XYZ file of C-alpha atoms in Angstrom:
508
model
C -19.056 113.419 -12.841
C -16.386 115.166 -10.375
C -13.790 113.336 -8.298
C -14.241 113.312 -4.850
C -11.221 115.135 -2.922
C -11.068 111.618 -1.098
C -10.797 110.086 -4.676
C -8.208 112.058 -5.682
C -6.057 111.478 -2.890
C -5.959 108.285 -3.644
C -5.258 108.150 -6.374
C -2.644 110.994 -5.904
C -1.085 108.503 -3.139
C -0.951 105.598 -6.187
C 1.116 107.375 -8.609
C 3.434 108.227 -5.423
C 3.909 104.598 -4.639
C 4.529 103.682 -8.101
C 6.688 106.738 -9.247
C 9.088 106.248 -6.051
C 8.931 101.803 -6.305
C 10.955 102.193 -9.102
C 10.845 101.396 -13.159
C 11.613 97.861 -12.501
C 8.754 97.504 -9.836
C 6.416 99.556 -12.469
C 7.227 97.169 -15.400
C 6.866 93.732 -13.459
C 3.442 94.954 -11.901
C 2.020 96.132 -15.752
C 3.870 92.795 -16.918
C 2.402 90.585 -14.205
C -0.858 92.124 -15.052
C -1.226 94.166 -12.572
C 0.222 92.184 -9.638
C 3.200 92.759 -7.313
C 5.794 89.699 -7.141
C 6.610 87.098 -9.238
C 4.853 84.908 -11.351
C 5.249 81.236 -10.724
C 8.416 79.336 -13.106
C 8.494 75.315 -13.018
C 12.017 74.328 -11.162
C 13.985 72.153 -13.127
C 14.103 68.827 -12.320
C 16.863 66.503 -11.934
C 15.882 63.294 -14.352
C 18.656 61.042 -15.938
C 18.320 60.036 -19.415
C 17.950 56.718 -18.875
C 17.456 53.959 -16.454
C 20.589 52.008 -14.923
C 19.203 48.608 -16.584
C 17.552 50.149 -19.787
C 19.883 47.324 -21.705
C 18.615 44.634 -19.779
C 16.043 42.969 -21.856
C 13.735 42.516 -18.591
C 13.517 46.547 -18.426
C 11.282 48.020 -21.642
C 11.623 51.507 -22.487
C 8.222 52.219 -24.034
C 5.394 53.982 -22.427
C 4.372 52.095 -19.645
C 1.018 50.226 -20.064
C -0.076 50.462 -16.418
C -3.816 51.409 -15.941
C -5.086 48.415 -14.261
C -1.869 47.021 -13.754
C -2.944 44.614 -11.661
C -4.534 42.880 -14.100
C -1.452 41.232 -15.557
C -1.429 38.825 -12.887
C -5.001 37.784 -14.244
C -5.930 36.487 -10.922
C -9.712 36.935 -10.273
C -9.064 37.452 -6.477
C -6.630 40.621 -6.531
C -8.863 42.321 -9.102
C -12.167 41.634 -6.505
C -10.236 42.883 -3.618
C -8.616 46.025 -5.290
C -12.083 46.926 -6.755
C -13.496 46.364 -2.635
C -10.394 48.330 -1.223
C -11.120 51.173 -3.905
C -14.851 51.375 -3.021
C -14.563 51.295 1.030
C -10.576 52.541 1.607
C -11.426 55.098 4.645
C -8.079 56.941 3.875
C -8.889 57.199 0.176
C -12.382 58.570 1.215
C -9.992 61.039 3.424
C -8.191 62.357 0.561
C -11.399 62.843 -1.802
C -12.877 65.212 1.071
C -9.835 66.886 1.548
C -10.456 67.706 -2.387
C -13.592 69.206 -1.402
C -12.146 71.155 1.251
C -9.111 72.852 -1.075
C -12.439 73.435 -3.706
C -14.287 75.341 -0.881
C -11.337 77.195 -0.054
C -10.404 78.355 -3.658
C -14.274 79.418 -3.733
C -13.742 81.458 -1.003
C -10.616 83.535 -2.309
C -12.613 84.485 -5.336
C -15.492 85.695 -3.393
C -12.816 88.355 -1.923
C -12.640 89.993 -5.271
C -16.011 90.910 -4.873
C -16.900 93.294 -1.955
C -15.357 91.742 1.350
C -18.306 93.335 3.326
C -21.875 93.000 2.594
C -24.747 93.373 5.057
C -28.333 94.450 5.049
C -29.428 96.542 8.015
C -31.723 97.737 10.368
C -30.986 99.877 13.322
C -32.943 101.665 15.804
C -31.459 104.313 18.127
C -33.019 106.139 20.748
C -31.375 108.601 22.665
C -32.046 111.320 25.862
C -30.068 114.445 25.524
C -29.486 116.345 29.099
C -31.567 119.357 29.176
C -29.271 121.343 30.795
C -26.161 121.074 28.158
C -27.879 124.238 26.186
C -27.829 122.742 23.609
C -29.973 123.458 20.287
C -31.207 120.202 19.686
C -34.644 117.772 21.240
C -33.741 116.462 24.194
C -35.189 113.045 23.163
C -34.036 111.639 19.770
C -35.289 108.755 17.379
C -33.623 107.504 14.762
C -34.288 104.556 12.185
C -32.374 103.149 9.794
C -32.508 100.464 7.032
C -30.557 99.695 3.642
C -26.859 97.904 2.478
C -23.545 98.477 3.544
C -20.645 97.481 1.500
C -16.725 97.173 1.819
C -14.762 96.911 -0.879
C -10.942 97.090 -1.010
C -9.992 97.045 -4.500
C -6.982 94.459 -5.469
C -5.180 96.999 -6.866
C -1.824 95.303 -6.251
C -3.325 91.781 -7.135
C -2.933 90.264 -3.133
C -6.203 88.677 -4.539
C -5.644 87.587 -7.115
C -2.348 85.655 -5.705
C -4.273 84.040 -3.000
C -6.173 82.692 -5.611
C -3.393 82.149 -7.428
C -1.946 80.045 -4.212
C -5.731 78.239 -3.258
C -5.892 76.788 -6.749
C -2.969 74.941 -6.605
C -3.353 73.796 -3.319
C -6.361 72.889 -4.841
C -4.496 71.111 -7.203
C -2.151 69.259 -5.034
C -4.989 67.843 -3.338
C -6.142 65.997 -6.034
C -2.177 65.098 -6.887
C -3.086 63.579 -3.274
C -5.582 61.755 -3.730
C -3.478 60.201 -6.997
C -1.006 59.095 -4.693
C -3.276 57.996 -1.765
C -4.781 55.526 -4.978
C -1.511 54.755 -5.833
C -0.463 53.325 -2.313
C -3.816 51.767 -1.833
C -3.410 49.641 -5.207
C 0.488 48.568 -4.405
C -0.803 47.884 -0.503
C -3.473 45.736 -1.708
C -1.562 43.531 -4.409
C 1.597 43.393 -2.146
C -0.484 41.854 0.984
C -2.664 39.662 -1.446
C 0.594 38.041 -2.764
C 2.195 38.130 0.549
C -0.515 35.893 1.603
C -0.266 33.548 -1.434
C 3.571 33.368 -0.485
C 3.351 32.594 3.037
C 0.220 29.920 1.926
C 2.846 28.340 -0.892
C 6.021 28.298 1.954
C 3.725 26.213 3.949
C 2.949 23.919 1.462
C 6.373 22.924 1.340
C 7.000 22.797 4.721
C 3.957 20.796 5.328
C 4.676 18.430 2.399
C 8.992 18.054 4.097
C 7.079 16.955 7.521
C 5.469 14.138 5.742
C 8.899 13.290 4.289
C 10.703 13.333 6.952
C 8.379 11.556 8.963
C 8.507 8.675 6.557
C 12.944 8.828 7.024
C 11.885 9.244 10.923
C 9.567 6.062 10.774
C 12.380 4.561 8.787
C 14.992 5.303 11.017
C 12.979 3.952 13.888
C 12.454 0.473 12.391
C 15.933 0.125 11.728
C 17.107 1.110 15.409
C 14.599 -0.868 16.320
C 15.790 -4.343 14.304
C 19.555 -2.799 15.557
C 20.426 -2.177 12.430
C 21.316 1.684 13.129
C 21.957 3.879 16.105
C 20.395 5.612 18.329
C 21.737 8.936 16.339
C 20.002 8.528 13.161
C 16.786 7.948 15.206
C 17.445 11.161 17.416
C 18.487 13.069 14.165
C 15.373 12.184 12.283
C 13.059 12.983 15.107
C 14.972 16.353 15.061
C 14.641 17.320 11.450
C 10.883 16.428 11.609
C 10.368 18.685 14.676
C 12.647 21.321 13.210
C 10.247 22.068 10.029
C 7.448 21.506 12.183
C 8.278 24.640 14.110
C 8.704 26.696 10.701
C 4.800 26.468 10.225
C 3.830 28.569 13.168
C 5.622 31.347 11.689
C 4.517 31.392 7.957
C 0.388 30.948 9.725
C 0.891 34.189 11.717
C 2.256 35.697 8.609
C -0.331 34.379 6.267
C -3.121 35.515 8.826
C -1.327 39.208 9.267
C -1.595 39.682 5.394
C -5.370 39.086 5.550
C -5.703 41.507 8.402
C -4.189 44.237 6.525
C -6.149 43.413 3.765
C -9.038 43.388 5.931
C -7.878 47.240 6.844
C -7.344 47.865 2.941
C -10.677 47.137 2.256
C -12.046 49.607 5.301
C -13.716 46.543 7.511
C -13.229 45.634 10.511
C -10.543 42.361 10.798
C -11.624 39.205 9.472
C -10.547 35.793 8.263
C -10.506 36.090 4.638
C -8.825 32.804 3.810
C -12.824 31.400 3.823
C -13.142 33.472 0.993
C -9.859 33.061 -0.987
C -9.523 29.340 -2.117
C -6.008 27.909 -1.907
C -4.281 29.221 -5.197
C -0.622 29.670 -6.494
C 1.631 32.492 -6.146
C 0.313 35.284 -9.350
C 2.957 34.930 -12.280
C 4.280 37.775 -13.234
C 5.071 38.583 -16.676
C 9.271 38.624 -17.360
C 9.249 42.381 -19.159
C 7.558 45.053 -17.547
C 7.844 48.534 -19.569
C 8.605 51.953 -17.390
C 9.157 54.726 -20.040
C 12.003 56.888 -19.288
C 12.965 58.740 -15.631
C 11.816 61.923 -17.446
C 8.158 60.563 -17.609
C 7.900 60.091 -13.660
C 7.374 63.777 -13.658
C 3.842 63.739 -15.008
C 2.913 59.971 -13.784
C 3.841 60.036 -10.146
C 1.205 61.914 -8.381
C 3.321 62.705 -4.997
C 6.294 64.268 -7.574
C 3.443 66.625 -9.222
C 1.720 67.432 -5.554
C 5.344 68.870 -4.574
C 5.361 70.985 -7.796
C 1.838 72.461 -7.187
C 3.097 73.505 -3.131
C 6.072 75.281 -5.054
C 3.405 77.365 -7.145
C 0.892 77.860 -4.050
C 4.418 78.936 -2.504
C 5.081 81.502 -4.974
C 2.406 82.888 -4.805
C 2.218 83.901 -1.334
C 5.586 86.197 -2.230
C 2.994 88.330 -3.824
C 0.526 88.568 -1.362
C 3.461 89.505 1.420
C 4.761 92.262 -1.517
C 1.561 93.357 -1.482
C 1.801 94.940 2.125
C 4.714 97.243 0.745
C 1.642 98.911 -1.032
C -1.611 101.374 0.213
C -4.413 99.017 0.415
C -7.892 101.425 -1.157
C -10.796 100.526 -0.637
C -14.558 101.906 -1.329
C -17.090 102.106 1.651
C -20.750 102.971 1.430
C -24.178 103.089 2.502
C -27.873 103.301 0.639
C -31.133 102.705 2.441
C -33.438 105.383 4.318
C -32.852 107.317 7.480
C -35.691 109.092 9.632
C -36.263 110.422 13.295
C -40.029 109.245 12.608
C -40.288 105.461 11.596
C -43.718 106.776 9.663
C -42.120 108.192 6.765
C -38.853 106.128 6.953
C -39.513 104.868 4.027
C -40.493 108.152 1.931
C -38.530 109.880 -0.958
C -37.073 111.932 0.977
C -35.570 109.852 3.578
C -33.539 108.164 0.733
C -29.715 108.476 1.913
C -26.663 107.141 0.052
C -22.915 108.332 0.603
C -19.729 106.517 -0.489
C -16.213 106.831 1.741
C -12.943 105.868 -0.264
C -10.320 105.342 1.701
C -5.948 104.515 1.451
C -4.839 102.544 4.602
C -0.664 102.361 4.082
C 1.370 100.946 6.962
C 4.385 103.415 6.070
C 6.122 102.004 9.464
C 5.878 98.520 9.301
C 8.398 97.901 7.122
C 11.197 95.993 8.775
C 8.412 93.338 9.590
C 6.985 93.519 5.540
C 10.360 92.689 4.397
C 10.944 89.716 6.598
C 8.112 88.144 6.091
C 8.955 88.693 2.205
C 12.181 87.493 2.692
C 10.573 84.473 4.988
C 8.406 83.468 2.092
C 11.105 83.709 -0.199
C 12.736 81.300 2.328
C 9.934 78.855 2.236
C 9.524 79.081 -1.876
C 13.226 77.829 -1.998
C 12.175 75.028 0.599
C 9.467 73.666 -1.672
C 11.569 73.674 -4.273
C 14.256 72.155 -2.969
C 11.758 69.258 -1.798
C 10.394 69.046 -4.850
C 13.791 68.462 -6.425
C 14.724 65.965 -3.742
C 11.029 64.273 -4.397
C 12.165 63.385 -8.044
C 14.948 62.279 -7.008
C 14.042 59.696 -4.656
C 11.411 58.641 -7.260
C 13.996 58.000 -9.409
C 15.675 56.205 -6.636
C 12.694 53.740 -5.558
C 12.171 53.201 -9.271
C 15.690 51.844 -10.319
C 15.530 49.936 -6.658
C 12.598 48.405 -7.604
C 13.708 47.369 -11.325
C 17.086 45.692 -9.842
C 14.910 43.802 -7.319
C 12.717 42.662 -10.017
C 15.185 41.110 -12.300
C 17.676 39.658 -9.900
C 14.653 37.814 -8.006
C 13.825 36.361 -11.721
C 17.885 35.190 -11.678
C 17.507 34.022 -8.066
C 14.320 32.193 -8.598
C 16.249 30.133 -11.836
C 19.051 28.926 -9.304
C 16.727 28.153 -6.191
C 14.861 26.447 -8.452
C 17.695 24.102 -10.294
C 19.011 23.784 -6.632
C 15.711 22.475 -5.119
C 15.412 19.712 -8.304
C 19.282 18.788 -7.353
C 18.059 18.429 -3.656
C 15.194 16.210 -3.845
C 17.408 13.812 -6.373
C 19.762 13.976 -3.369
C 17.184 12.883 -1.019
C 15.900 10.552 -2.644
C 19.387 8.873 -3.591
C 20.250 9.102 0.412
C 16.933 7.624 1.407
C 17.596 4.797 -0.318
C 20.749 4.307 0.786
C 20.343 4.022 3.972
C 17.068 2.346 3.868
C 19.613 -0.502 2.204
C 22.512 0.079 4.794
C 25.331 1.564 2.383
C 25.075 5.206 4.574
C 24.155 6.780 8.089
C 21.110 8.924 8.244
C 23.779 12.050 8.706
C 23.726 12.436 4.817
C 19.926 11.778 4.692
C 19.241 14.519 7.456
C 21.492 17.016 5.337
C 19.988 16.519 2.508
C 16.418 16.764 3.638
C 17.461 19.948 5.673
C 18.797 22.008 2.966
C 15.978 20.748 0.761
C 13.423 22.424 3.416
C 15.418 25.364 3.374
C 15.792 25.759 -0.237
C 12.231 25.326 -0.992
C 11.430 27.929 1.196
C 13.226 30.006 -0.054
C 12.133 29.269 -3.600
C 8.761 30.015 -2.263
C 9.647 33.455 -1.203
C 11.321 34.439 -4.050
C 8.584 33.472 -6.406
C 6.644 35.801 -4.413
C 9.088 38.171 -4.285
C 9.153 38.160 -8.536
C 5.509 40.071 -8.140
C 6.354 41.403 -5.410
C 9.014 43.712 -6.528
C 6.693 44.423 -10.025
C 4.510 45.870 -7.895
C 7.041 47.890 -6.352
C 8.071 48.853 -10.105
C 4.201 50.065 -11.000
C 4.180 51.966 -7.451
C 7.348 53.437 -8.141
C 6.127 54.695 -11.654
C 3.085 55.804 -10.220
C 1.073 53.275 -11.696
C -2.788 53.234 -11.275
C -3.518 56.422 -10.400
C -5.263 57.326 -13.610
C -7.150 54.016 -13.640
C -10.431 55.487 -12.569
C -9.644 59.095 -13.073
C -10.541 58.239 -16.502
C -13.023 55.559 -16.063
C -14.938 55.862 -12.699
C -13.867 59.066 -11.330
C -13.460 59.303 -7.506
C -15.947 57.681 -5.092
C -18.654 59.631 -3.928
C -17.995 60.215 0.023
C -20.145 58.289 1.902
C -22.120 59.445 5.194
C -20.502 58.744 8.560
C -23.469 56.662 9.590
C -23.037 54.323 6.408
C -22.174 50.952 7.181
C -18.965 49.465 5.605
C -20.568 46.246 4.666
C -23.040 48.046 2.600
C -21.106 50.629 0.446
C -22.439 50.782 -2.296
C -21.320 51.448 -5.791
C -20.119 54.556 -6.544
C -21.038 56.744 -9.725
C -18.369 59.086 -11.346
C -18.027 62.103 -10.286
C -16.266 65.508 -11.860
């Protein structure tokens, strides 16, 4: 079969480009298979060897055990509301359709290595020539037309093939997204849950010092009133019981804010859910937790492998802005049947085809090409310089948290020794001057830094779990909990209740 002259100029205009790009060009395109720019290279990543406190015996460098982390607190409560917040989290629904919408796009970039243009046609023209142009042709003219016409530039430079390239992993980082919207959700939901179990133990203690000290207030008061002590100690003891009665007011609006934002969590409206969590102790967490080494953070933590996917979609829109350097060819054509007479539009010999290659090469535009090259080039060394400074402050919020974790265990052993020292002392000063040897001075002193002690004790207790939960978020803990068990929820319809979500199946 002959070339077309069209053909040939094209292909003429090909070996141009390629014999005056340069040997270098030449090579990378064959070696890129058949693509212009550069194929995508993982940045390094900065990662110490080991963590700060890898010799502390609190700190274990094994693989961390962390799918269902949660579950080390073995409190029946967290594990119902983190399974609730999983199945109705309105953000975590956001992510999963943002997966769909990367999926559609990717689909779409690989439908453009197929022809761009595809359309089936029927046209009707009708047309009245003037009579007096002289003109050897009717004066009244029919024509009808039906069949396909096609477009197809061919990615002969690969700017295809590099959008897919780019879609894919943007593809990808959605789902890295979706990892780490998971990841938040599960460290939101235990950190509120023992947030309110902390602020419900504080006020156990400060509700169990206002008895107390109403007992050394009543005391006081029948000994100023049998003149046996001043009106000081009275006005002291009314004070200290007044004092820790104002602490409470506090610690409830605390306690009720943790339930709200669990409420949020769990994608319902805001409701009381102390009626449905029975008074219970502060979860225990274990004294080792074990976090692997800094290196592993780079395939655990899903926001530190979303910034490495936007450095590959990056990279590959070099390519597709290299791309413009280049003639773009592309193949244009018709087949259907043509007649002036709609009767025998449809005989043999109506039959036409014909096929139009053509080379479209914007030989002046390239002062704007080459910045926007040099713009992506720009933005490539961007991502990857976030990416870089993404490990990095994973690293960062990991060692934070592991410091916080094991000098909350060390504070928690003092506040506690202090707190059995203080009640000793109270009790020693009650009785003293409920037999006359002291003021109520030392009793109020005691009893106040026994109320503030306690408290304190209370918060770091909580703070113990707190900061593991910090240490599994920081790891990226989670994430691959139902990834590998449930799969992600199924999106539910905008007119779906929340109170009736139901369970979701797994899905790919």
């Amino acid at each position: 079969m002959p070339v077309s002259k069209g053909a040939r100029c094209s292909i003429a205009a090909v070996i141009v480009v390629l014999t005056f790009s340069g040997c270098s060009n030449l090579s990378r395109w064959v070696h890129n298979c058949f693509k212009v720019g550069p194929n995508y290279v993982e940045p390094c990543a900065p990662v110490a060897d080991e963590w700060v406190d890898h010799a502390n015996p609190s700190v274990v460098s094994s693989p961390a055990q962390d799918q269902c982390w949660w579950t080390i607190f073995n409190d029946p409560d967290l594990n119902r509301l983190i399974d609730s917040a999983y199945r109705q989290n309105l953000n975590l629904q956001v992510a999963a359709a943002r997966i769909t919408e990367a999926r559609a796009r990717r689909s779409i970039a690989v439908g453009n290595l197929f022809p761009q243009s595809q359309q089936a046609v029927s046209n009707y023209a009708h047309a009245q020539v003037s009579k007096n142009l002289g003109l050897p042709i009717p004066n009244t003219v029919d024509i009808y037309a039906d069949g396909f016409n096609a477009s197809w530039e061919l990615d002969f430079w690969g700017r295809y093939r590099r959008t897919i390239e780019s879609t894919s992993a943007n593809r990808d980082a959605a789902i890295e997204d979706y990892g780490n919207a998971l990841v938040l959700l599960l460290s939101n939901v235990a950190a509120n849950y023992i947030q309110y179990r902390t602020f419900e133990q504080r006020l156990a203690y400060a509700r169990e010092n206002v008895i107390i000290l109403r007992k050394s207030a009543d005391l006081a008061q029948s000994r100023f009133d049998a003149g046996t002590t001043t009106e000081l100690d009275l006005r002291q003891a009314n004070a200290s019981v007044a004092q820790t009665q104002a602490t409470i007011p506090p610690l409830e609006a605390g306690k009720r804010m943790a339930t709200n934002q669990l409420s949020v969590l769990m994608g319902m409206p805001v409701s009381d859910l102390a009626q449905q969590l029975q008074p219970a102790s502060i979860p225990i967490a274990p004294v080792e937790v074990a976090v692997g080494i800094p290196a592993d953070l780079l395939r655990r933590r899903p926001d530190v492998r979303r910034a490495e996917k936007l450095v590959a979609a990056q990279s590959a829109q070099i390519g597709i802005a290299e791309a413009d350097y280049y003639p773009r060819l592309a193949v244009n054509g018709f087949i259907g049947y043509v007649a002036n007479d709609f009767n025998i539009l449809f005989s043999s010999s109506s039959f036409t085809a014909f096929v139009m290659p053509s080379l479209q090469w914007n030989i002046l535009n390239y002062g704007r090409i080459k910045n926007n090259v040099t713009a992506q080039e720009a933005l490539l060394q961007v991502s990857t310089l976030q990416y870089q400074q993404t490990v990095l402050d994973a690293g960062r919020e990991v060692e934070d948290a592991l410091v916080q974790f094991i000098q909350a265990q060390q504070q928690t052993r003092f506040l506690e020794q202090t707190v059995t020292e203080l009640r000793r002392a109270v009790q020693i000063s009650q009785d003293q001057f409920q037999g006359g040897i002291t003021d109520f001075n030392r009793v109020y002193t005691n009893q106040s830094q026994l109320v503030i002690q306690q408290d304190q004790l209370g918060t770091a207790r909580g703070n113990i779990a707190l900061y593991l939960v910090q240490v599994y978020k920081a790891i990226g803990g989670g994430w691959d909990s139902w990834c590998q068990g449930y799969g992600m929820p199924e999106l539910l319809p905008i007119e779906t209740s929340i109170e009736t979500v139901p369970q979701s199946p797994a899905v790919e």
